[in-house]
Short mmCIF file of C-alpha atoms in Angstrom, two decimals:
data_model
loop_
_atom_site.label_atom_id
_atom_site.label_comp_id
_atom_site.label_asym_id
_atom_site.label_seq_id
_atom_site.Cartn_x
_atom_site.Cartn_y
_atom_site.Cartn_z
CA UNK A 1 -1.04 -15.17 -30.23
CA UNK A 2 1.91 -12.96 -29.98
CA UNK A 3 4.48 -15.31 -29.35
CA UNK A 4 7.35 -13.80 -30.78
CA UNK A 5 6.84 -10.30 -30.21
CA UNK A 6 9.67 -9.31 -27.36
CA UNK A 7 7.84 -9.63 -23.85
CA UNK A 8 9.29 -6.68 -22.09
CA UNK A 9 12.35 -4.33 -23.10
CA UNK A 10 15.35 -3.13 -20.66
CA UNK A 11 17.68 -0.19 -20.88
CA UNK A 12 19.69 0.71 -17.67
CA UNK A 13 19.84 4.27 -16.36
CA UNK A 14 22.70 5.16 -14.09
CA UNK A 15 23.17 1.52 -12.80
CA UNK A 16 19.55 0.79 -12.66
CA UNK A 17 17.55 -1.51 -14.56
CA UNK A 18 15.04 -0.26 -15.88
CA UNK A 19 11.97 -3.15 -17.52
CA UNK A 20 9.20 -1.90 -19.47
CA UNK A 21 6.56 -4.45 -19.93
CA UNK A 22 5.64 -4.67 -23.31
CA UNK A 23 2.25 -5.77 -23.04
CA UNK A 24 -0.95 -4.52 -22.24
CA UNK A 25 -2.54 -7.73 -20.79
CA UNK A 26 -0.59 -9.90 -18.37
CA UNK A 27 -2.88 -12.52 -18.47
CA UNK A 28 -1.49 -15.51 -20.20
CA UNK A 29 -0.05 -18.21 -18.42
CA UNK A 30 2.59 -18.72 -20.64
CA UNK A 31 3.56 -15.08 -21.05
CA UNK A 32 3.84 -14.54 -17.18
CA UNK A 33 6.15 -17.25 -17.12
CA UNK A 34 8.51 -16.10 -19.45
CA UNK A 35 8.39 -12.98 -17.96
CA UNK A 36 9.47 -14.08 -14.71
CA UNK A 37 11.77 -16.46 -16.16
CA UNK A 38 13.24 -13.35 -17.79
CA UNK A 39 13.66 -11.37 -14.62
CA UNK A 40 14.81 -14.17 -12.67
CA UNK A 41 18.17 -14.58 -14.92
CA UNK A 42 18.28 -10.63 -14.40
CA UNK A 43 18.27 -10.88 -10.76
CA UNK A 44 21.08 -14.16 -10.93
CA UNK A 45 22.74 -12.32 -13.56
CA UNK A 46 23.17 -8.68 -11.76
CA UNK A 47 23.33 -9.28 -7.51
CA UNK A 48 22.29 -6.25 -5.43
CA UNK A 49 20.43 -5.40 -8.73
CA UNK A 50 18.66 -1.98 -8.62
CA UNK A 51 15.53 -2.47 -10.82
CA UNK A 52 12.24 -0.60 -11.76
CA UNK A 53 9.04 -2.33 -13.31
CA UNK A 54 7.64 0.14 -15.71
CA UNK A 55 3.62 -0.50 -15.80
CA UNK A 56 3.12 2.01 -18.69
CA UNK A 57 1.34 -0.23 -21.29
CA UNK A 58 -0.10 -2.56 -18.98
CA UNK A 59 -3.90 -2.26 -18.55
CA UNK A 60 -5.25 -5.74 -17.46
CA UNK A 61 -3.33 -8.32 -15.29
CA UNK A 62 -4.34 -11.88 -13.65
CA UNK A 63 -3.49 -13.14 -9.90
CA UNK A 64 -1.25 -14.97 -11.60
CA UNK A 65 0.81 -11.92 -12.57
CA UNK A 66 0.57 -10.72 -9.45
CA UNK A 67 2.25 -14.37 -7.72
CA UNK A 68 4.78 -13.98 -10.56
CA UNK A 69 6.11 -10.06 -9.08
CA UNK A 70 5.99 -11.80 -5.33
CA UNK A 71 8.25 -14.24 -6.64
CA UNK A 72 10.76 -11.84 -8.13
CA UNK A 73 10.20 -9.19 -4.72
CA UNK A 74 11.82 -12.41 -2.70
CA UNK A 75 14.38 -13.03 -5.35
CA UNK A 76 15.73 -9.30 -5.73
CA UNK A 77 15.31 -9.20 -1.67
CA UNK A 78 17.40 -12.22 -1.33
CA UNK A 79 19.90 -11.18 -3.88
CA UNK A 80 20.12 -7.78 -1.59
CA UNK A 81 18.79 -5.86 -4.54
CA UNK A 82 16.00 -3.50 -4.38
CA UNK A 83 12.36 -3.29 -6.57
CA UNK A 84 10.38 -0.47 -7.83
CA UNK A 85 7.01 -0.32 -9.86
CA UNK A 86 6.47 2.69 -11.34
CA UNK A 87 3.44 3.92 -13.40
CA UNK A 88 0.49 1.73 -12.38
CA UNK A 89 -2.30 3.10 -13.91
CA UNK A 90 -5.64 3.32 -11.22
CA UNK A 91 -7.47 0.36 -11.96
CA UNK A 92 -4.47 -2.21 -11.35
CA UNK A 93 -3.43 -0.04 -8.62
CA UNK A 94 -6.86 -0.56 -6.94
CA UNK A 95 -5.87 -4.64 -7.54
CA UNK A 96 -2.68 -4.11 -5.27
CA UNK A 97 -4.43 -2.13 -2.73
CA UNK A 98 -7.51 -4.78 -2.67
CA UNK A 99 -5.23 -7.53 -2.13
CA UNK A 100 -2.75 -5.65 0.37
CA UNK A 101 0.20 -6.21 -1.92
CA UNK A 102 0.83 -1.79 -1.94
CA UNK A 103 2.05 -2.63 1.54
CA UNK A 104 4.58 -5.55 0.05
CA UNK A 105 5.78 -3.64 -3.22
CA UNK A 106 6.77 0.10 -3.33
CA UNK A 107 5.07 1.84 -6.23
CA UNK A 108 5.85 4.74 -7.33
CA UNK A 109 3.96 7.66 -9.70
CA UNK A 110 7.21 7.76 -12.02
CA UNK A 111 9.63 6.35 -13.87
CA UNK A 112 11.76 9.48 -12.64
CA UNK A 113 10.11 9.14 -9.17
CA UNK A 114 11.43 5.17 -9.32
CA UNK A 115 15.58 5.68 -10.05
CA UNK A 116 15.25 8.87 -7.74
CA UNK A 117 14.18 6.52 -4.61
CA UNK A 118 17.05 3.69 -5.42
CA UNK A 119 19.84 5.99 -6.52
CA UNK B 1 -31.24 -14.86 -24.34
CA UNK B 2 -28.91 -17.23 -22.46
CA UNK B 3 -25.28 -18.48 -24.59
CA UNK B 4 -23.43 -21.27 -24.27
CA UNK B 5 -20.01 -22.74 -25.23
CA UNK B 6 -18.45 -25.96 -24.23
CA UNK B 7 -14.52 -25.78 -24.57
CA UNK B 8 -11.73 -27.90 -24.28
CA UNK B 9 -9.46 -27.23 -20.84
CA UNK B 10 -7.17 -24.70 -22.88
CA UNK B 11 -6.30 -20.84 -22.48
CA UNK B 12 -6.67 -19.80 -25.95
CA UNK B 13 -10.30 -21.32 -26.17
CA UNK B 14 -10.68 -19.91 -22.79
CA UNK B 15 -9.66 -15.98 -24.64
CA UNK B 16 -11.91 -16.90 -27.41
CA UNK B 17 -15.03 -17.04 -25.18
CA UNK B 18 -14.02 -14.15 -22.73
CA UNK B 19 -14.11 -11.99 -25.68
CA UNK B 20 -17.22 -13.05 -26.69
CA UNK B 21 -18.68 -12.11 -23.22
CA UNK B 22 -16.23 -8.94 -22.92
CA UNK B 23 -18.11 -7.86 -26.09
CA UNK B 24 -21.68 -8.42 -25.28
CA UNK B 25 -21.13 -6.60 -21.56
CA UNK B 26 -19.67 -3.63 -23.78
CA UNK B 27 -22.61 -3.89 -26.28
CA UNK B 28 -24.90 -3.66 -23.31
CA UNK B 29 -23.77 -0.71 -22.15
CA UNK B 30 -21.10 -1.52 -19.21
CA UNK B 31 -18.93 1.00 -18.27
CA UNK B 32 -15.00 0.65 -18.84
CA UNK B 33 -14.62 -0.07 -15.64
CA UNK B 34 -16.72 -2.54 -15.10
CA UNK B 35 -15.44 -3.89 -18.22
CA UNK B 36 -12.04 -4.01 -16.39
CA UNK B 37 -13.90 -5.84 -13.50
CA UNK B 38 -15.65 -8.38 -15.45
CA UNK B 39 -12.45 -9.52 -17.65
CA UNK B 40 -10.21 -9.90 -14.11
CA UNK B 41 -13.25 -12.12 -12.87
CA UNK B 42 -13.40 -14.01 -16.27
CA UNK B 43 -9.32 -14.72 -16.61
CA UNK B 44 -9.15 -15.94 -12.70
CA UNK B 45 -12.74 -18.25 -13.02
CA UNK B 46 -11.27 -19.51 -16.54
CA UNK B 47 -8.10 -20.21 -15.40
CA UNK B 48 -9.31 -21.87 -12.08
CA UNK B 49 -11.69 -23.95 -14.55
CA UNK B 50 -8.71 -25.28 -16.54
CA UNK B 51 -5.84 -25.62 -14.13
CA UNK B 52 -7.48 -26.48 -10.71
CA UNK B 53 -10.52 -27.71 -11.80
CA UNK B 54 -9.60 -30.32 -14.96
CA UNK B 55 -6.13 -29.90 -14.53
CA UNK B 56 -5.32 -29.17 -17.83
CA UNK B 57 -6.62 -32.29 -19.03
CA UNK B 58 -7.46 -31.66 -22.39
CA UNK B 59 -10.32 -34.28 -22.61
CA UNK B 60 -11.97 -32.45 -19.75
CA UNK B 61 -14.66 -29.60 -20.94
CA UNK B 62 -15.24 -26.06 -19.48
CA UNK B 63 -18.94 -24.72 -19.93
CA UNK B 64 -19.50 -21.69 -20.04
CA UNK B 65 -23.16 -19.99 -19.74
CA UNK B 66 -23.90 -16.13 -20.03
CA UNK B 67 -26.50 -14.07 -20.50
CA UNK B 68 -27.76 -10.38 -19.37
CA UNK B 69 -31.12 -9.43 -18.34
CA UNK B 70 -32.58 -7.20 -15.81
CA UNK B 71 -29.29 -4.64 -16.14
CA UNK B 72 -27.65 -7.78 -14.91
CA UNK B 73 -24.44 -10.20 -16.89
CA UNK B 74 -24.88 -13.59 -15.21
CA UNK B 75 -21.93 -16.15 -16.22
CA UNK B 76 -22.43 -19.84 -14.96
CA UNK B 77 -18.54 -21.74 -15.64
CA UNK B 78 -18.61 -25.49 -15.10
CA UNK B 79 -15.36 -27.93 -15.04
CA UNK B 80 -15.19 -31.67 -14.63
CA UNK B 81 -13.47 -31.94 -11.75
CA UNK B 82 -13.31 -32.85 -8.25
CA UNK B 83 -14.63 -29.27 -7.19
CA UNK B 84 -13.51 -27.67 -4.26
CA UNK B 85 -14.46 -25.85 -1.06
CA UNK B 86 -14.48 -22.09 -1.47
CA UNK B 87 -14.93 -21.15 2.07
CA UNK B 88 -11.27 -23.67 2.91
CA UNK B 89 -9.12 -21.11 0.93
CA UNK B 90 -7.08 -19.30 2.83
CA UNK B 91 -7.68 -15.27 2.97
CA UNK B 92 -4.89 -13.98 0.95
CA UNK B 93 -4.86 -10.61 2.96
CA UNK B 94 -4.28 -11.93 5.90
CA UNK B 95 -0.68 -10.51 7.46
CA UNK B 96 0.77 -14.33 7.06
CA UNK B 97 -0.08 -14.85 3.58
CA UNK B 98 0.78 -11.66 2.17
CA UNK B 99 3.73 -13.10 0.51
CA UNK B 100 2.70 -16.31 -0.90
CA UNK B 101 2.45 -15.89 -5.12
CA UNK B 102 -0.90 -18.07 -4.95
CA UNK B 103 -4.21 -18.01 -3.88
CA UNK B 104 -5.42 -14.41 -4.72
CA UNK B 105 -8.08 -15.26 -7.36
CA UNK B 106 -11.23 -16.10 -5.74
CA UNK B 107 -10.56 -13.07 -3.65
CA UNK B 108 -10.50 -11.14 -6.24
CA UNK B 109 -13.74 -12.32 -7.93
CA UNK B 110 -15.40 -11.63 -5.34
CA UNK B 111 -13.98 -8.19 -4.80
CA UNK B 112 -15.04 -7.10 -8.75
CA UNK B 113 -18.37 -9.10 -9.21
CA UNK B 114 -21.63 -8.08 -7.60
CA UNK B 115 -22.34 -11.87 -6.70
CA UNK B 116 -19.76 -15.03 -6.71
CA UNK B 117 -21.49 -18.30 -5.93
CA UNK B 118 -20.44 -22.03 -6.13
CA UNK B 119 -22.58 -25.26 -6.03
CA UNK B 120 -21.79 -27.68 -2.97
CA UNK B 121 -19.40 -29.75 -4.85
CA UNK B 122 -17.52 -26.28 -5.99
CA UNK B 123 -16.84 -27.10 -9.75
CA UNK B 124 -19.56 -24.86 -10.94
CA UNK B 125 -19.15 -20.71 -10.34
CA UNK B 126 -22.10 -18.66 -11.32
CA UNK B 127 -21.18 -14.99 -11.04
CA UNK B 128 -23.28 -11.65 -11.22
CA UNK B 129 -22.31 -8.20 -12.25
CA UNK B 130 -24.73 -5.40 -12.69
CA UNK B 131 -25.34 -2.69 -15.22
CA UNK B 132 -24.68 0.66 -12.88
CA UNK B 133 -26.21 3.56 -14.97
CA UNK B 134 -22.89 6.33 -14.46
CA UNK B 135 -20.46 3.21 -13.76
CA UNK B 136 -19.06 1.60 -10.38
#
């Protein structure tokens, strides 16, 4: 397993958070919840947070991944922040459209197409 | 010829055997995408094995059959629990569940496998995908 190896990186353009997912499978039960662990200090850490989900590397991810973004989408939406995903490659983004969740998130092509729409 | 593997209720052992069946379906000619389709499938059955089923009780086994003939991959998973009742889960598309985290992964086996079946007691899946000759 690939315990150690950093879970997702973060830079911040112009105010905005900006988290590349390191992986390309979001499967693991464990991993997903240190992911969201990581993103919910993020959100406590940063209020009104502006951040972008960058799905560059990810090719395979679980139901479970997908509960773990509708768990940060309430927290950022709480905090008064506001949530991109950007660069969804087809196959996943036929898993948000089968289970409706393209109406809950807003995806976008681009990283560039992402900080454009919250800036 | 049909292959079996009896594991204990854990996630890794789980991986270990959904490669196994990840590599036969590519060895058999299964396109990428239903490649993609199959693994989703696997990961949410597995985990539904493990967590709902024995609830992560690590002297409760998971059995897991496979086997493809007739352009077919047929994968029976068995747990040791109490089973449950498919048809009582709520529809995760529905307008007033959009937003709950849990409850997506039956619907999506069905949505990527060509058949999703459970015994009456519910703690046995069997699932079908077929070989499609220019993929899905």
């Amino acid at each position: 397993m690939t315990q150690d190896k950093p879970r997702l990186t973060i830079e911040e353009v112009g105010g905005v958070k900006i988290v590349t997912l390191s992986d390309q499978r979001i499967l693991d039960e464990l991993s997903i919840a240190k992911i969201g662990k990581h993103l919910n200090d993020l959100v406590l850490q940063n209020p009104k947070i502006k951040i972008i989900l960058d799905f560059v590397n990810v090719t395979n991810m679980s139901s479970s991944a997908l509960g773990m973004l509708i768990t940060l989408h309430k927290r950022v939406r709480e905090a008064g922040g506001e949530l991109r995903l950007c660069n969804i490659q087809p196959t996943i983004q036929e898993v948000f459209k089968i289970t409706r969740l393209d109406e809950i998130f807003q995806i976008c092509v681009s990283k560039g197409e992402a900080i454009d729409s919250v800036e | 010829m049909v292959k079996k593997q009896i594991i204990k209720s854990d996630y890794d052992r789980a991986r270990v055997v959904e490669e196994s069946i990840i590599s036969e379906a590519q060895a058999n000619g299964f396109s990428d995408v239903d490649v993609f389709a199959i693994r989703l499938a696997l990961e949410e059955a597995l985990v539904n094995a493990i967590r709902h089923g024995n609830r992560l009780d690590p002297h409760k086994k998971v059995t897991v059959e496979w086997c493809v003939r007739n352009k077919e991959l047929e994968i029976t998973i068995e747990d040791e629990g109490k089973g449950f009742l498919p048809n009582a889960v709520p529809d995760p598309t529905q307008d007033e569940n959009l937003e709950r985290p849990g409850g997506r992964g039956l619907m999506l086996m069905k949505a990527y496998m060509d058949c999703v079946e459970y015994n009456k007691q519910g703690n046995i899946v069997r699932m079908c995908k077929k070989l499609h000759c220019c993929g899905k």
